[in-house]
C-alpha cells in the first residue's frame, strides 16, 4: 500500500478530498482497462483519510467472477486493518456497484459509498434491486452518486468501443 493520505478537516472529508480519492479510483479503472478487464476501480479510505484498500476489476486475471473492484478493495482494507468490518470507512468506486458488491458493502459496514457513473443495466444501488433499500439489509450508509461521472463514463465508453472495433 502506498500510504496515500489526504488530510480531512476535523475528520470530515471535503470535496477536494473526495476528488483525490475518486481520481485514485479512476487510475485503478485505467489500470484494469490496460489488463483487458472492464475498467472499474475502487478505493477504501479510513476515518483519518488514509487509503487502506485499492481494487480494480480482476475477473479474468484471477479467473474469479467475484473479483470486482469493490470486493478487491474491501478485501485489501480488511487485511490492512486485520478485521472483517470496515466501520467508519468510506468506499469510492468508478461505477455504481452491482447487487453482489452492494451486499458486500453492507456486510463490511462501510460508512459511505461514493460512486462515479450510474449503471442502469447492472447497478444494485440506485437501479435494479436497490440493495440498501431492502428490508433484509440491516446496515444503512450514506450514498453519493455522480462524482466524476463524465470521466468514468468516458473510460468505460472508450474501453467498450475499442473492443467493438
PDB file of C-alpha atoms in Angstrom:
ATOM      1  CA  UNK A   1       0.000   0.000   0.000  1.00  0.00           C
ATOM      2  CA  UNK A   2       1.403   3.360  -0.995  1.00  0.00           C
ATOM      3  CA  UNK A   3       0.097   5.044   2.153  1.00  0.00           C
ATOM      4  CA  UNK A   4      -1.632   7.842   0.233  1.00  0.00           C
ATOM      5  CA  UNK A   5      -3.087  10.189   2.796  1.00  0.00           C
ATOM      6  CA  UNK A   6      -5.363  13.099   2.404  1.00  0.00           C
ATOM      7  CA  UNK A   7      -5.906  15.281   5.436  1.00  0.00           C
ATOM      8  CA  UNK A   8      -9.564  15.732   6.292  1.00  0.00           C
ATOM      9  CA  UNK A   9     -10.573  18.764   8.312  1.00  0.00           C
ATOM     10  CA  UNK A  10     -11.786  17.601  11.718  1.00  0.00           C
ATOM     11  CA  UNK A  11     -12.302  14.062  10.411  1.00  0.00           C
ATOM     12  CA  UNK A  12     -14.707  15.299   7.730  1.00  0.00           C
ATOM     13  CA  UNK A  13     -13.940  14.562   4.080  1.00  0.00           C
ATOM     14  CA  UNK A  14     -14.063  17.713   1.968  1.00  0.00           C
ATOM     15  CA  UNK A  15     -14.992  17.995  -1.703  1.00  0.00           C
ATOM     16  CA  UNK A  16     -11.309  18.279  -2.588  1.00  0.00           C
ATOM     17  CA  UNK A  17     -10.525  15.067  -0.688  1.00  0.00           C
ATOM     18  CA  UNK A  18     -13.409  13.331  -2.477  1.00  0.00           C
ATOM     19  CA  UNK A  19     -11.916  14.334  -5.828  1.00  0.00           C
ATOM     20  CA  UNK A  20      -8.489  12.966  -4.863  1.00  0.00           C
ATOM     21  CA  UNK A  21      -9.936   9.634  -3.736  1.00  0.00           C
ATOM     22  CA  UNK A  22     -12.054   9.343  -6.870  1.00  0.00           C
ATOM     23  CA  UNK A  23      -9.019  10.223  -9.011  1.00  0.00           C
ATOM     24  CA  UNK A  24      -7.225   7.284  -7.396  1.00  0.00           C
ATOM     25  CA  UNK A  25     -10.193   5.018  -8.182  1.00  0.00           C
ATOM     26  CA  UNK A  26     -10.163   6.278 -11.787  1.00  0.00           C
ATOM     27  CA  UNK A  27      -6.443   5.401 -12.004  1.00  0.00           C
ATOM     28  CA  UNK A  28      -7.318   1.872 -10.848  1.00  0.00           C
ATOM     29  CA  UNK A  29     -10.022   1.717 -13.553  1.00  0.00           C
ATOM     30  CA  UNK A  30      -7.486   2.710 -16.205  1.00  0.00           C
ATOM     31  CA  UNK A  31      -5.102   0.011 -14.929  1.00  0.00           C
ATOM     32  CA  UNK A  32      -7.917  -2.543 -15.240  1.00  0.00           C
ATOM     33  CA  UNK A  33      -8.509  -1.480 -18.853  1.00  0.00           C
ATOM     34  CA  UNK A  34      -4.810  -1.941 -19.644  1.00  0.00           C
ATOM     35  CA  UNK A  35      -5.201  -5.537 -18.428  1.00  0.00           C
ATOM     36  CA  UNK A  36      -8.263  -6.064 -20.652  1.00  0.00           C
ATOM     37  CA  UNK A  37     -10.563  -6.015 -17.632  1.00  0.00           C
ATOM     38  CA  UNK A  38     -13.756  -3.951 -17.513  1.00  0.00           C
ATOM     39  CA  UNK A  39     -12.416  -0.595 -16.264  1.00  0.00           C
ATOM     40  CA  UNK A  40     -13.755  -0.208 -12.752  1.00  0.00           C
ATOM     41  CA  UNK A  41     -11.615   0.942  -9.839  1.00  0.00           C
ATOM     42  CA  UNK A  42     -12.230   1.332  -6.114  1.00  0.00           C
ATOM     43  CA  UNK A  43     -10.579   2.811  -3.036  1.00  0.00           C
ATOM     44  CA  UNK A  44     -11.348   2.318   0.673  1.00  0.00           C
ATOM     45  CA  UNK A  45     -10.450   5.218   2.951  1.00  0.00           C
ATOM     46  CA  UNK A  46     -10.415   5.075   6.746  1.00  0.00           C
ATOM     47  CA  UNK A  47     -11.805   7.771   9.043  1.00  0.00           C
ATOM     48  CA  UNK A  48      -8.446   9.585   9.124  1.00  0.00           C
ATOM     49  CA  UNK A  49      -8.276   9.935   5.346  1.00  0.00           C
ATOM     50  CA  UNK A  50      -5.762   7.115   4.841  1.00  0.00           C
ATOM     51  CA  UNK A  51      -6.208   4.902   1.768  1.00  0.00           C
ATOM     52  CA  UNK A  52      -6.292   1.378   3.217  1.00  0.00           C
ATOM     53  CA  UNK A  53      -7.516  -0.632   0.227  1.00  0.00           C
ATOM     54  CA  UNK A  54      -7.223  -0.396  -3.539  1.00  0.00           C
ATOM     55  CA  UNK A  55      -9.045  -2.529  -6.054  1.00  0.00           C
ATOM     56  CA  UNK A  56      -9.832  -2.914  -9.716  1.00  0.00           C
ATOM     57  CA  UNK A  57     -11.702  -5.493 -11.713  1.00  0.00           C
ATOM     58  CA  UNK A  58      -9.600  -8.661 -11.991  1.00  0.00           C
ATOM     59  CA  UNK A  59     -12.151 -11.262 -13.080  1.00  0.00           C
ATOM     60  CA  UNK A  60     -10.063 -12.537 -15.994  1.00  0.00           C
ATOM     61  CA  UNK A  61      -6.723 -12.259 -14.224  1.00  0.00           C
ATOM     62  CA  UNK A  62      -7.899 -14.181 -11.165  1.00  0.00           C
ATOM     63  CA  UNK A  63     -10.353 -16.452 -13.018  1.00  0.00           C
ATOM     64  CA  UNK A  64     -12.844 -15.326 -10.400  1.00  0.00           C
ATOM     65  CA  UNK A  65     -16.292 -13.888 -11.184  1.00  0.00           C
ATOM     66  CA  UNK A  66     -16.329 -12.208  -7.749  1.00  0.00           C
ATOM     67  CA  UNK A  67     -13.088 -10.271  -8.320  1.00  0.00           C
ATOM     68  CA  UNK A  68     -14.885  -6.948  -8.802  1.00  0.00           C
ATOM     69  CA  UNK A  69     -13.101  -3.702  -7.904  1.00  0.00           C
ATOM     70  CA  UNK A  70     -15.200  -3.163  -4.775  1.00  0.00           C
ATOM     71  CA  UNK A  71     -14.596  -6.684  -3.480  1.00  0.00           C
ATOM     72  CA  UNK A  72     -10.856  -6.384  -4.133  1.00  0.00           C
ATOM     73  CA  UNK A  73     -10.676  -3.031  -2.300  1.00  0.00           C
ATOM     74  CA  UNK A  74     -12.757  -4.324   0.629  1.00  0.00           C
ATOM     75  CA  UNK A  75     -10.560  -7.430   0.940  1.00  0.00           C
ATOM     76  CA  UNK A  76      -7.403  -5.304   0.910  1.00  0.00           C
ATOM     77  CA  UNK A  77      -8.809  -2.905   3.527  1.00  0.00           C
ATOM     78  CA  UNK A  78      -9.910  -5.760   5.806  1.00  0.00           C
ATOM     79  CA  UNK A  79      -6.448  -7.261   5.532  1.00  0.00           C
ATOM     80  CA  UNK A  80      -4.838  -3.875   6.295  1.00  0.00           C
ATOM     81  CA  UNK A  81      -6.976  -3.445   9.418  1.00  0.00           C
ATOM     82  CA  UNK A  82      -6.919  -7.114  10.390  1.00  0.00           C
ATOM     83  CA  UNK A  83     -10.684  -7.277  10.747  1.00  0.00           C
ATOM     84  CA  UNK A  84     -13.776  -8.239   8.779  1.00  0.00           C
ATOM     85  CA  UNK A  85     -15.708  -4.993   9.228  1.00  0.00           C
ATOM     86  CA  UNK A  86     -14.859  -1.541   7.963  1.00  0.00           C
ATOM     87  CA  UNK A  87     -16.856   0.639  10.356  1.00  0.00           C
ATOM     88  CA  UNK A  88     -16.016   4.310   9.811  1.00  0.00           C
ATOM     89  CA  UNK A  89     -14.534   3.687   6.342  1.00  0.00           C
ATOM     90  CA  UNK A  90     -15.668   5.079   3.003  1.00  0.00           C
ATOM     91  CA  UNK A  91     -15.620   3.412  -0.421  1.00  0.00           C
ATOM     92  CA  UNK A  92     -15.013   5.317  -3.663  1.00  0.00           C
ATOM     93  CA  UNK A  93     -15.792   3.425  -6.867  1.00  0.00           C
ATOM     94  CA  UNK A  94     -15.988   4.459 -10.503  1.00  0.00           C
ATOM     95  CA  UNK A  95     -19.255   2.644 -11.306  1.00  0.00           C
ATOM     96  CA  UNK A  96     -22.451   2.089  -9.344  1.00  0.00           C
ATOM     97  CA  UNK A  97     -21.938  -1.237  -7.553  1.00  0.00           C
ATOM     98  CA  UNK A  98     -23.725  -4.349  -8.787  1.00  0.00           C
ATOM     99  CA  UNK A  99     -26.046  -6.197  -6.374  1.00  0.00           C
ATOM    100  CA  UNK A 100     -23.259  -8.574  -5.248  1.00  0.00           C
ATOM    101  CA  UNK A 101     -20.922  -5.706  -4.433  1.00  0.00           C
ATOM    102  CA  UNK A 102     -23.679  -3.663  -2.792  1.00  0.00           C
ATOM    103  CA  UNK A 103     -24.389  -6.559  -0.441  1.00  0.00           C
ATOM    104  CA  UNK A 104     -20.670  -6.938   0.335  1.00  0.00           C
ATOM    105  CA  UNK A 105     -20.521  -3.196   1.087  1.00  0.00           C
ATOM    106  CA  UNK A 106     -23.381  -3.621   3.558  1.00  0.00           C
ATOM    107  CA  UNK A 107     -21.768  -6.699   5.154  1.00  0.00           C
ATOM    108  CA  UNK A 108     -18.481  -4.779   5.523  1.00  0.00           C
ATOM    109  CA  UNK A 109     -20.327  -1.932   7.312  1.00  0.00           C
ATOM    110  CA  UNK A 110     -18.953   0.754   5.009  1.00  0.00           C
ATOM    111  CA  UNK A 111     -19.896   4.218   6.344  1.00  0.00           C
ATOM    112  CA  UNK A 112     -20.250   5.968   2.978  1.00  0.00           C
ATOM    113  CA  UNK A 113     -20.302   4.886  -0.661  1.00  0.00           C
ATOM    114  CA  UNK A 114     -19.264   7.426  -3.295  1.00  0.00           C
ATOM    115  CA  UNK A 115     -19.574   6.312  -6.911  1.00  0.00           C
ATOM    116  CA  UNK A 116     -18.985   7.985 -10.250  1.00  0.00           C
ATOM    117  CA  UNK A 117     -21.084   6.602 -13.121  1.00  0.00           C
ATOM    118  CA  UNK A 118     -24.601   5.254 -12.716  1.00  0.00           C
ATOM    119  CA  UNK A 119     -25.289   1.756 -14.077  1.00  0.00           C
ATOM    120  CA  UNK A 120     -28.934   1.464 -15.203  1.00  0.00           C
ATOM    121  CA  UNK A 121     -28.400  -2.089 -16.532  1.00  0.00           C
ATOM    122  CA  UNK A 122     -26.334  -3.722 -13.798  1.00  0.00           C
ATOM    123  CA  UNK A 123     -26.392  -1.426 -10.787  1.00  0.00           C
ATOM    124  CA  UNK A 124     -27.714  -2.575  -7.458  1.00  0.00           C
ATOM    125  CA  UNK A 125     -27.799   0.697  -5.508  1.00  0.00           C
ATOM    126  CA  UNK A 126     -29.812   3.304  -7.453  1.00  0.00           C
ATOM    127  CA  UNK A 127     -31.005   0.789 -10.066  1.00  0.00           C
ATOM    128  CA  UNK A 128     -32.100  -2.842 -10.098  1.00  0.00           C
ATOM    129  CA  UNK A 129     -32.775  -4.338  -6.682  1.00  0.00           C
ATOM    130  CA  UNK A 130     -31.625  -1.258  -4.720  1.00  0.00           C
ATOM    131  CA  UNK A 131     -29.957  -3.441  -2.111  1.00  0.00           C
ATOM    132  CA  UNK A 132     -29.679  -0.755   0.587  1.00  0.00           C
ATOM    133  CA  UNK A 133     -33.441  -0.129   0.444  1.00  0.00           C
ATOM    134  CA  UNK A 134     -34.351  -3.764   1.077  1.00  0.00           C
ATOM    135  CA  UNK A 135     -35.789  -4.686   4.484  1.00  0.00           C
ATOM    136  CA  UNK A 136     -33.243  -7.516   4.677  1.00  0.00           C
ATOM    137  CA  UNK A 137     -30.350  -5.027   4.509  1.00  0.00           C
ATOM    138  CA  UNK A 138     -29.539  -4.296   8.137  1.00  0.00           C
ATOM    139  CA  UNK A 139     -26.789  -1.742   7.519  1.00  0.00           C
ATOM    140  CA  UNK A 140     -27.557   1.808   6.464  1.00  0.00           C
ATOM    141  CA  UNK A 141     -24.975   4.051   4.866  1.00  0.00           C
ATOM    142  CA  UNK A 142     -24.675   7.343   3.072  1.00  0.00           C
ATOM    143  CA  UNK A 143     -24.628   7.075  -0.734  1.00  0.00           C
ATOM    144  CA  UNK A 144     -23.366   9.785  -3.102  1.00  0.00           C
ATOM    145  CA  UNK A 145     -23.561   9.150  -6.841  1.00  0.00           C
ATOM    146  CA  UNK A 146     -22.325  11.061  -9.860  1.00  0.00           C
ATOM    147  CA  UNK A 147     -18.900  12.188  -8.563  1.00  0.00           C
ATOM    148  CA  UNK A 148     -16.585  12.430 -11.625  1.00  0.00           C
ATOM    149  CA  UNK A 149     -19.348  10.748 -13.608  1.00  0.00           C
ATOM    150  CA  UNK A 150     -18.314  12.075 -17.025  1.00  0.00           C
ATOM    151  CA  UNK A 151     -14.709  10.902 -16.693  1.00  0.00           C
ATOM    152  CA  UNK A 152     -15.766   7.441 -15.518  1.00  0.00           C
ATOM    153  CA  UNK A 153     -18.268   7.140 -18.375  1.00  0.00           C
ATOM    154  CA  UNK A 154     -15.596   8.111 -20.897  1.00  0.00           C
ATOM    155  CA  UNK A 155     -13.226   5.425 -19.619  1.00  0.00           C
ATOM    156  CA  UNK A 156     -15.978   2.812 -19.919  1.00  0.00           C
ATOM    157  CA  UNK A 157     -17.135   4.020 -23.368  1.00  0.00           C
ATOM    158  CA  UNK A 158     -13.577   4.026 -24.725  1.00  0.00           C
ATOM    159  CA  UNK A 159     -12.943   0.528 -23.404  1.00  0.00           C
ATOM    160  CA  UNK A 160     -16.078  -0.985 -24.932  1.00  0.00           C
ATOM    161  CA  UNK A 161     -15.680   0.946 -28.202  1.00  0.00           C
ATOM    162  CA  UNK A 162     -12.159  -0.413 -28.608  1.00  0.00           C
ATOM    163  CA  UNK A 163     -13.443  -3.951 -28.021  1.00  0.00           C
ATOM    164  CA  UNK A 164     -16.137  -3.499 -30.698  1.00  0.00           C
ATOM    165  CA  UNK A 165     -13.641  -2.132 -33.262  1.00  0.00           C
TER     166      UNK A 165
END
